[in-house]
mmCIF file of C-alpha atoms in Angstrom:
data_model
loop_
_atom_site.group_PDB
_atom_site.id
_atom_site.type_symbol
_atom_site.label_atom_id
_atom_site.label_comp_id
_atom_site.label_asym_id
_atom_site.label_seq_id
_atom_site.Cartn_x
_atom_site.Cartn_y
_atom_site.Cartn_z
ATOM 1 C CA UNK R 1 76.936 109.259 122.326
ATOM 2 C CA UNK R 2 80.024 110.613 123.973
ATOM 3 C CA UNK R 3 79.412 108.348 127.258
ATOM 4 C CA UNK R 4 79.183 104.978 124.986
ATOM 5 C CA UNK R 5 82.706 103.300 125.517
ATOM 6 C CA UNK R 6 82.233 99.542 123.695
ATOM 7 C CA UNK R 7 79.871 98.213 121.130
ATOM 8 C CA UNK R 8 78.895 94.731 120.374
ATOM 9 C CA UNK R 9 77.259 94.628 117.165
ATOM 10 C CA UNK R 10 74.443 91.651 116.718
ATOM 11 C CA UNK R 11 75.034 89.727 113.950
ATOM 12 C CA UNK R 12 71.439 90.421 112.359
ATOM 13 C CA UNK R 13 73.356 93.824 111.261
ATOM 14 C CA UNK R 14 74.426 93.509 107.296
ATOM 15 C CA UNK R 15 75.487 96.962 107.093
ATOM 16 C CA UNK R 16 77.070 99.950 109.740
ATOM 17 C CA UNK R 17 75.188 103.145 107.540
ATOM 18 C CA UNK R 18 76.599 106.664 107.439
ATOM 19 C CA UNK R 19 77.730 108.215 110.843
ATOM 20 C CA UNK R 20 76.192 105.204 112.449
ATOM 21 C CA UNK R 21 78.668 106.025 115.280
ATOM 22 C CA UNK R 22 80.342 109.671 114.804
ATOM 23 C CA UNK R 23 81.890 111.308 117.293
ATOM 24 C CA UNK R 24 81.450 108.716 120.087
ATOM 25 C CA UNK R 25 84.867 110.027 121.649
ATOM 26 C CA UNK R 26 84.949 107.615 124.387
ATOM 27 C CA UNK R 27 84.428 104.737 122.333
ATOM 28 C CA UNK R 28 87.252 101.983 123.063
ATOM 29 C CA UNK R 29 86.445 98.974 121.200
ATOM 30 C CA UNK R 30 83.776 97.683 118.983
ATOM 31 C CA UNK R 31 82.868 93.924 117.881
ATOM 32 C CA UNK R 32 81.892 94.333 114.099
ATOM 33 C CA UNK R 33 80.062 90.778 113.293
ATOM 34 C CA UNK R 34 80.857 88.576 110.480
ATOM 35 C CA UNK R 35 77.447 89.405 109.043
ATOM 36 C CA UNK R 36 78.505 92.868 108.035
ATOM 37 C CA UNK R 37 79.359 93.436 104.265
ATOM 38 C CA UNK R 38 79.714 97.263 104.297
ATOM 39 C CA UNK R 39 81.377 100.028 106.245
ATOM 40 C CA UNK R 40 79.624 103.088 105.324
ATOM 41 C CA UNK R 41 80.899 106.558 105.379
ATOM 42 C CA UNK R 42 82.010 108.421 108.470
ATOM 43 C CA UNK R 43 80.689 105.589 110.193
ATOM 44 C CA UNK R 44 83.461 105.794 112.952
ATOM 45 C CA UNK R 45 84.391 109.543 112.468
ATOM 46 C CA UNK R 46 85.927 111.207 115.474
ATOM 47 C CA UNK R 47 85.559 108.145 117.650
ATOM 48 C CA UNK R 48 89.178 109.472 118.977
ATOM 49 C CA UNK R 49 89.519 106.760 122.044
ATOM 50 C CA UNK R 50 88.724 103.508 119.813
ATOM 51 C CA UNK R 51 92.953 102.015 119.659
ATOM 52 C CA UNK R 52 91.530 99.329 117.715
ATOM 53 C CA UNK R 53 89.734 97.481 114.786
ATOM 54 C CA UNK R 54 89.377 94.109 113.492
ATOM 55 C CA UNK R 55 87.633 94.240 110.596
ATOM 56 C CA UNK R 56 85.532 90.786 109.878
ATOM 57 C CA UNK R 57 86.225 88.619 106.867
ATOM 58 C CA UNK R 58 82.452 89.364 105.057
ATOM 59 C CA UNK R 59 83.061 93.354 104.678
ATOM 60 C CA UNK R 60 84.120 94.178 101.024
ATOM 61 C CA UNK R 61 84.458 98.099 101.442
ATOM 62 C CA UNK R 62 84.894 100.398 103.383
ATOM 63 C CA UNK R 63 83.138 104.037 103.171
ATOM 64 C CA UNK R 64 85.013 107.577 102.727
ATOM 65 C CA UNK R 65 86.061 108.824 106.031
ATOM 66 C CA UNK R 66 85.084 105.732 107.936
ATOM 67 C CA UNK R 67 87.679 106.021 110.743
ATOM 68 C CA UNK R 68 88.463 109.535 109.913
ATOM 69 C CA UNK R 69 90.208 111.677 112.976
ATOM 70 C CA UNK R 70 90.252 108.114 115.116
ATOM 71 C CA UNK R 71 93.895 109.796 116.451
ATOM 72 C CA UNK R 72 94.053 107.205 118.869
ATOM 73 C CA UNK R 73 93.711 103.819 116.764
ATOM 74 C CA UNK R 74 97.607 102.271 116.363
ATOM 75 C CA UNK R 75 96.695 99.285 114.520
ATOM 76 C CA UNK R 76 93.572 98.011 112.149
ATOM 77 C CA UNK R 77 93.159 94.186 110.602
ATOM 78 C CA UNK R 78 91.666 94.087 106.974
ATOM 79 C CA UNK R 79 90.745 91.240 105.488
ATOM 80 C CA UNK R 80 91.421 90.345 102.085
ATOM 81 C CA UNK R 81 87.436 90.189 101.382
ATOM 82 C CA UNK R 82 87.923 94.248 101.312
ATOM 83 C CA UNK R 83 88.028 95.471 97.544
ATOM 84 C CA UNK R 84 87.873 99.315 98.015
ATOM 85 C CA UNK R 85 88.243 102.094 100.446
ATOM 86 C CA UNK R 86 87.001 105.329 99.677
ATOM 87 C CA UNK R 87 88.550 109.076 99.930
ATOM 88 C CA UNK R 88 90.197 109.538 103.625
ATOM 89 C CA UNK R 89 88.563 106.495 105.169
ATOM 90 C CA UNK R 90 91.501 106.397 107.563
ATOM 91 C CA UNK R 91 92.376 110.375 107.224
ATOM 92 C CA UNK R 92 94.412 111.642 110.408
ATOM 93 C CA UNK R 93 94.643 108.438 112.306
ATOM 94 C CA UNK R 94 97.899 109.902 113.286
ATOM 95 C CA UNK R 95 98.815 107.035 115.683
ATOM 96 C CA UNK R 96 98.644 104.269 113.601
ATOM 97 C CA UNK R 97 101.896 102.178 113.626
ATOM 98 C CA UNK R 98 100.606 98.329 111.825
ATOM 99 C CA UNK R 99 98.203 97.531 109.324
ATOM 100 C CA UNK R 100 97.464 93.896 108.660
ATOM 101 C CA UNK R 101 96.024 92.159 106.315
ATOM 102 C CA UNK R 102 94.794 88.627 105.829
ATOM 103 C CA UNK R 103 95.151 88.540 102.065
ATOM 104 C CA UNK R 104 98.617 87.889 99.918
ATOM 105 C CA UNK R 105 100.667 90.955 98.620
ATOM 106 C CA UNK R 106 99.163 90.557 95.186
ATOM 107 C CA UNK R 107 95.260 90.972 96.476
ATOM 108 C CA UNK R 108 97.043 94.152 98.711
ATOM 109 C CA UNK R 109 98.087 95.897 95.532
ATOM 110 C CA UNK R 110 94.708 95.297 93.888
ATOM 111 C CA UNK R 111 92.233 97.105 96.617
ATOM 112 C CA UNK R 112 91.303 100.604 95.753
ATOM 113 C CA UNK R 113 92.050 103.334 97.308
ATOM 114 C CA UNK R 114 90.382 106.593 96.943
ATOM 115 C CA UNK R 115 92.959 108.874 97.729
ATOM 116 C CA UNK R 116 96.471 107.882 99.910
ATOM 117 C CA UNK R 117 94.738 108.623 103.083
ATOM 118 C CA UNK R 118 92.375 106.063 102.172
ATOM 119 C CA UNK R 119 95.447 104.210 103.026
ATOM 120 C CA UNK R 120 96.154 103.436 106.493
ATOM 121 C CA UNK R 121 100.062 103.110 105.682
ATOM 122 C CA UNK R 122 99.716 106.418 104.684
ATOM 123 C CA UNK R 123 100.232 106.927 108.840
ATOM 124 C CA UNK R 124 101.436 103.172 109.847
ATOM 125 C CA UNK R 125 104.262 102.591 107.525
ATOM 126 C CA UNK R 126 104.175 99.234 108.473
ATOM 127 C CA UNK R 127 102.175 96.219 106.237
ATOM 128 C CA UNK R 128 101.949 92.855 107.971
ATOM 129 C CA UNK R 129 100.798 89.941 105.641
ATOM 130 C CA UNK R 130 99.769 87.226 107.842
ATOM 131 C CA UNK R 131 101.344 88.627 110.559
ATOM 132 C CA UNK R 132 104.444 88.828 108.765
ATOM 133 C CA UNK R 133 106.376 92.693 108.141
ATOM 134 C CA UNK R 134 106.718 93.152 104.902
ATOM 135 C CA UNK R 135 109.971 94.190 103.477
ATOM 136 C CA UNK R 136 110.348 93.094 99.822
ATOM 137 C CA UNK R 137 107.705 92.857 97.557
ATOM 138 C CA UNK R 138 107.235 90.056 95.196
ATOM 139 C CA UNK R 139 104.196 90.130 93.029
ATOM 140 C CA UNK R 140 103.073 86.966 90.814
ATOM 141 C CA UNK R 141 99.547 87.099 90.172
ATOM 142 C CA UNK R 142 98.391 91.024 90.651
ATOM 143 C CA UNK R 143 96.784 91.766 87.786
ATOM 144 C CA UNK R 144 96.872 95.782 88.105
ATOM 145 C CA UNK R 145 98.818 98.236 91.205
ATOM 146 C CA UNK R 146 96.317 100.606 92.577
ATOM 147 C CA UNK R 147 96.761 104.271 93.304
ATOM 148 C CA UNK R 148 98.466 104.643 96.445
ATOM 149 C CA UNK R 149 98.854 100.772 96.866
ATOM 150 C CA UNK R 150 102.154 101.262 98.902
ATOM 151 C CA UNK R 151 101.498 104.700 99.851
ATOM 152 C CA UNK R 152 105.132 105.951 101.697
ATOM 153 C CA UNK R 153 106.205 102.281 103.212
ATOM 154 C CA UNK R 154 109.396 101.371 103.839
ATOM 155 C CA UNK R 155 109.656 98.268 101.160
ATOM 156 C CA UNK R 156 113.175 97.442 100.186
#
């Protein structure tokens, strides 16, 4: 697939499976639909031209590897619908610069991670909170921290 530059995804589509879209090197931007629930792994592997991702509101996890060697991606939108993401799901995504995330800081704290470079501030250093930078952290209703949770960002 290394001619497909954009994908629009139907919203019939619950589910992206395993490699759905590995190593399609030229691919630039994808429309994931509301309808999807699950990311699954290495779905977006190697897809090292995609700069972007928005993922939708109705996606609870996201596989191992998922965006894994995406080196040109600088910024990713979770939602706070997302509950886990597995080992290296965003693994050497070295130009990541912003996550952000639709949730609170509490629900942030609470995902889990499968290893740090599960977590994309492993590379972005930078958490937005409805589009907001975080620099303090004040938690009130987290119930647990998960491994990684804050994985080397600059919170004072």
């Amino acid at each position: 697939c290394s001619s497909l530059t954009s994908i629009t995804i139907p919203e019939s589509v619950t589910s992206i499976g395993e490699r759905a879209f590995s190593g399609c090197s030229n691919l630039t931007s994808i429309t994931i639909p509301e309808s999807v629930t699950s990311i699954g792994s290495s779905a977006f592997e190697d897809c090292d031209s995609l700069t972007s991702v928005t993922i939708p509101d109705s996606v609870t996890s996201i596989g191992s590897s998922a965006f894994k060697n995406c080196t040109s991606l600088t910024n990713v939108t979770i939602p706070n619908s997302v509950t886990s993401i597995d080992d290296q799901a965003f693994d050497f995504c070295t130009s990541l610069t912003r996550v952000d995330y639709t949730g609170t800081i509490d629900q942030w704290v609470e995902i889990e991670f499968g290893n740090y470079t599960s977590n994309p501030l492993y590379y972005a250093k930078n958490l937005y909170i409805n589009n907001e930078l975080v620099t303090s952290a004040v938690l009130t209703t987290a119930t647990k921290i998960s491994d990684s949770a804050f994985c080397l960002v600059n919170i004072s």
